Amino acid sequence: QQGMPVAPVVANLGPLEALTLNPNPDEVEEVFTLPLAHLLREENQGYTHFRTASGYGYTLPVFLNGPHKVWGLTAIVTELTLELLVPGRY
């Protein structure tokens, strides 16, 4: 749905092994994590190019080589977060 507000939250939740997550199955199929070091490796970063029927083109980030490809809004928010957390390294 376009125009839906999104509020990303960055938090230190402690050791991930100690967490018990209960995602809404209507919204989340699977939860997985990627270490910051993985996201910062160039071989795990890429871009996907799109072109609409009208000829408008755009490029979006994608993160590769994890348990799943991270793309779409999740990749956009991840990229913006990396730019804030590690400026100059991403």
JSON list of C-alpha atoms in Angstrom, two decimals:
[
{"chain": "A", "resi": 1, "resn": "GLN", "atom": "CA", "xyz": [0.00, 0.00, 0.00]},
{"chain": "A", "resi": 2, "resn": "GLN", "atom": "CA", "xyz": [1.46, 3.33, -1.00]},
{"chain": "A", "resi": 3, "resn": "GLY", "atom": "CA", "xyz": [1.49, 6.26, 1.38]},
{"chain": "A", "resi": 4, "resn": "MET", "atom": "CA", "xyz": [1.65, 4.08, 4.48]},
{"chain": "A", "resi": 5, "resn": "PRO", "atom": "CA", "xyz": [3.82, 5.65, 7.20]},
{"chain": "A", "resi": 6, "resn": "VAL", "atom": "CA", "xyz": [6.79, 3.59, 8.38]},
{"chain": "A", "resi": 7, "resn": "ALA", "atom": "CA", "xyz": [8.63, 4.18, 11.66]},
{"chain": "A", "resi": 8, "resn": "PRO", "atom": "CA", "xyz": [11.88, 2.17, 11.80]},
{"chain": "A", "resi": 9, "resn": "VAL", "atom": "CA", "xyz": [13.21, 1.57, 15.31]},
{"chain": "A", "resi": 10, "resn": "VAL", "atom": "CA", "xyz": [16.86, 0.82, 16.08]},
{"chain": "A", "resi": 11, "resn": "ALA", "atom": "CA", "xyz": [17.47, -0.75, 19.48]},
{"chain": "A", "resi": 12, "resn": "ASN", "atom": "CA", "xyz": [19.98, -2.86, 21.37]},
{"chain": "A", "resi": 13, "resn": "LEU", "atom": "CA", "xyz": [17.99, -5.89, 22.48]},
{"chain": "A", "resi": 14, "resn": "GLY", "atom": "CA", "xyz": [20.92, -7.71, 24.06]},
{"chain": "A", "resi": 15, "resn": "PRO", "atom": "CA", "xyz": [21.96, -11.21, 23.00]},
{"chain": "A", "resi": 16, "resn": "LEU", "atom": "CA", "xyz": [19.71, -12.41, 20.20]},
{"chain": "A", "resi": 17, "resn": "GLU", "atom": "CA", "xyz": [19.82, -15.96, 21.56]},
{"chain": "A", "resi": 18, "resn": "ALA", "atom": "CA", "xyz": [17.98, -14.76, 24.68]},
{"chain": "A", "resi": 19, "resn": "LEU", "atom": "CA", "xyz": [15.05, -13.30, 22.71]},
{"chain": "A", "resi": 20, "resn": "THR", "atom": "CA", "xyz": [11.71, -14.98, 22.24]},
{"chain": "A", "resi": 21, "resn": "LEU", "atom": "CA", "xyz": [9.97, -13.37, 19.29]},
{"chain": "A", "resi": 22, "resn": "ASN", "atom": "CA", "xyz": [6.28, -13.86, 18.52]},
{"chain": "A", "resi": 23, "resn": "PRO", "atom": "CA", "xyz": [5.69, -12.17, 15.16]},
{"chain": "A", "resi": 24, "resn": "ASN", "atom": "CA", "xyz": [2.17, -11.84, 13.78]},
{"chain": "A", "resi": 25, "resn": "PRO", "atom": "CA", "xyz": [1.90, -14.71, 11.25]},
{"chain": "A", "resi": 26, "resn": "ASP", "atom": "CA", "xyz": [-0.42, -12.56, 9.11]},
{"chain": "A", "resi": 27, "resn": "GLU", "atom": "CA", "xyz": [2.42, -10.05, 8.65]},
{"chain": "A", "resi": 28, "resn": "VAL", "atom": "CA", "xyz": [5.69, -11.95, 9.13]},
{"chain": "A", "resi": 29, "resn": "GLU", "atom": "CA", "xyz": [6.55, -15.31, 7.59]},
{"chain": "A", "resi": 30, "resn": "GLU", "atom": "CA", "xyz": [10.02, -15.68, 9.10]},
{"chain": "A", "resi": 31, "resn": "VAL", "atom": "CA", "xyz": [12.45, -13.75, 11.31]},
{"chain": "A", "resi": 32, "resn": "PHE", "atom": "CA", "xyz": [16.18, -13.86, 10.59]},
{"chain": "A", "resi": 33, "resn": "THR", "atom": "CA", "xyz": [19.21, -11.78, 11.51]},
{"chain": "A", "resi": 34, "resn": "LEU", "atom": "CA", "xyz": [22.27, -10.56, 9.64]},
{"chain": "A", "resi": 35, "resn": "PRO", "atom": "CA", "xyz": [25.38, -9.31, 11.44]},
{"chain": "A", "resi": 36, "resn": "LEU", "atom": "CA", "xyz": [26.46, -5.73, 10.82]},
{"chain": "A", "resi": 37, "resn": "ALA", "atom": "CA", "xyz": [29.76, -7.07, 9.43]},
{"chain": "A", "resi": 38, "resn": "HIS", "atom": "CA", "xyz": [27.81, -9.07, 6.81]},
{"chain": "A", "resi": 39, "resn": "LEU", "atom": "CA", "xyz": [25.84, -6.01, 5.71]},
{"chain": "A", "resi": 40, "resn": "LEU", "atom": "CA", "xyz": [29.04, -3.95, 5.39]},
{"chain": "A", "resi": 41, "resn": "ARG", "atom": "CA", "xyz": [30.84, -6.42, 3.08]},
{"chain": "A", "resi": 42, "resn": "GLU", "atom": "CA", "xyz": [30.75, -5.15, -0.50]},
{"chain": "A", "resi": 43, "resn": "GLU", "atom": "CA", "xyz": [30.14, -8.64, -1.90]},
{"chain": "A", "resi": 44, "resn": "ASN", "atom": "CA", "xyz": [26.85, -8.72, 0.03]},
{"chain": "A", "resi": 45, "resn": "GLN", "atom": "CA", "xyz": [25.64, -5.36, -1.31]},
{"chain": "A", "resi": 46, "resn": "GLY", "atom": "CA", "xyz": [23.98, -4.74, -4.62]},
{"chain": "A", "resi": 47, "resn": "TYR", "atom": "CA", "xyz": [21.35, -2.77, -6.46]},
{"chain": "A", "resi": 48, "resn": "THR", "atom": "CA", "xyz": [18.29, -3.78, -8.44]},
{"chain": "A", "resi": 49, "resn": "HIS", "atom": "CA", "xyz": [17.23, -1.66, -11.40]},
{"chain": "A", "resi": 50, "resn": "PHE", "atom": "CA", "xyz": [13.54, -1.29, -12.24]},
{"chain": "A", "resi": 51, "resn": "ARG", "atom": "CA", "xyz": [11.80, 0.29, -15.21]},
{"chain": "A", "resi": 52, "resn": "THR", "atom": "CA", "xyz": [8.09, 0.99, -15.36]},
{"chain": "A", "resi": 53, "resn": "ALA", "atom": "CA", "xyz": [5.93, 0.59, -18.45]},
{"chain": "A", "resi": 54, "resn": "SER", "atom": "CA", "xyz": [6.08, 4.37, -18.95]},
{"chain": "A", "resi": 55, "resn": "GLY", "atom": "CA", "xyz": [9.89, 4.21, -19.12]},
{"chain": "A", "resi": 56, "resn": "TYR", "atom": "CA", "xyz": [10.56, 5.64, -15.67]},
{"chain": "A", "resi": 57, "resn": "GLY", "atom": "CA", "xyz": [13.55, 3.86, -14.12]},
{"chain": "A", "resi": 58, "resn": "TYR", "atom": "CA", "xyz": [14.79, 3.64, -10.56]},
{"chain": "A", "resi": 59, "resn": "THR", "atom": "CA", "xyz": [17.38, 1.76, -8.54]},
{"chain": "A", "resi": 60, "resn": "LEU", "atom": "CA", "xyz": [16.96, 0.21, -5.11]},
{"chain": "A", "resi": 61, "resn": "PRO", "atom": "CA", "xyz": [19.47, -1.45, -2.77]},
{"chain": "A", "resi": 62, "resn": "VAL", "atom": "CA", "xyz": [19.54, -5.20, -2.16]},
{"chain": "A", "resi": 63, "resn": "PHE", "atom": "CA", "xyz": [21.53, -7.21, 0.40]},
{"chain": "A", "resi": 64, "resn": "LEU", "atom": "CA", "xyz": [22.68, -10.65, -0.72]},
{"chain": "A", "resi": 65, "resn": "ASN", "atom": "CA", "xyz": [24.25, -13.90, 0.52]},
{"chain": "A", "resi": 66, "resn": "GLY", "atom": "CA", "xyz": [22.24, -14.24, 3.73]},
{"chain": "A", "resi": 67, "resn": "PRO", "atom": "CA", "xyz": [19.49, -16.75, 4.44]},
{"chain": "A", "resi": 68, "resn": "HIS", "atom": "CA", "xyz": [17.24, -14.57, 2.25]},
{"chain": "A", "resi": 69, "resn": "LYS", "atom": "CA", "xyz": [17.73, -11.66, -0.14]},
{"chain": "A", "resi": 70, "resn": "VAL", "atom": "CA", "xyz": [16.86, -8.38, 1.60]},
{"chain": "A", "resi": 71, "resn": "TRP", "atom": "CA", "xyz": [15.13, -6.05, -0.84]},
{"chain": "A", "resi": 72, "resn": "GLY", "atom": "CA", "xyz": [12.29, -3.55, -1.15]},
{"chain": "A", "resi": 73, "resn": "LEU", "atom": "CA", "xyz": [11.39, -1.31, 1.77]},
{"chain": "A", "resi": 74, "resn": "THR", "atom": "CA", "xyz": [13.44, -3.45, 4.17]},
{"chain": "A", "resi": 75, "resn": "ALA", "atom": "CA", "xyz": [16.60, -2.88, 2.10]},
{"chain": "A", "resi": 76, "resn": "ILE", "atom": "CA", "xyz": [15.90, 0.85, 1.81]},
{"chain": "A", "resi": 77, "resn": "VAL", "atom": "CA", "xyz": [15.53, 1.19, 5.59]},
{"chain": "A", "resi": 78, "resn": "THR", "atom": "CA", "xyz": [18.62, -1.00, 6.13]},
{"chain": "A", "resi": 79, "resn": "GLU", "atom": "CA", "xyz": [20.68, 1.16, 3.78]},
{"chain": "A", "resi": 80, "resn": "LEU", "atom": "CA", "xyz": [19.57, 4.38, 5.48]},
{"chain": "A", "resi": 81, "resn": "THR", "atom": "CA", "xyz": [20.34, 2.85, 8.90]},
{"chain": "A", "resi": 82, "resn": "LEU", "atom": "CA", "xyz": [23.85, 1.82, 7.80]},
{"chain": "A", "resi": 83, "resn": "GLU", "atom": "CA", "xyz": [24.49, 5.34, 6.51]},
{"chain": "A", "resi": 84, "resn": "LEU", "atom": "CA", "xyz": [23.60, 6.66, 9.99]},
{"chain": "A", "resi": 85, "resn": "LEU", "atom": "CA", "xyz": [25.36, 3.99, 12.07]},
{"chain": "A", "resi": 86, "resn": "VAL", "atom": "CA", "xyz": [28.61, 3.69, 10.13]},
{"chain": "A", "resi": 87, "resn": "PRO", "atom": "CA", "xyz": [29.09, 6.80, 7.99]},
{"chain": "A", "resi": 88, "resn": "GLY", "atom": "CA", "xyz": [32.07, 6.45, 5.70]},
{"chain": "A", "resi": 89, "resn": "ARG", "atom": "CA", "xyz": [32.06, 2.66, 5.89]},
{"chain": "A", "resi": 90, "resn": "TYR", "atom": "CA", "xyz": [28.87, 2.12, 3.94]}
]
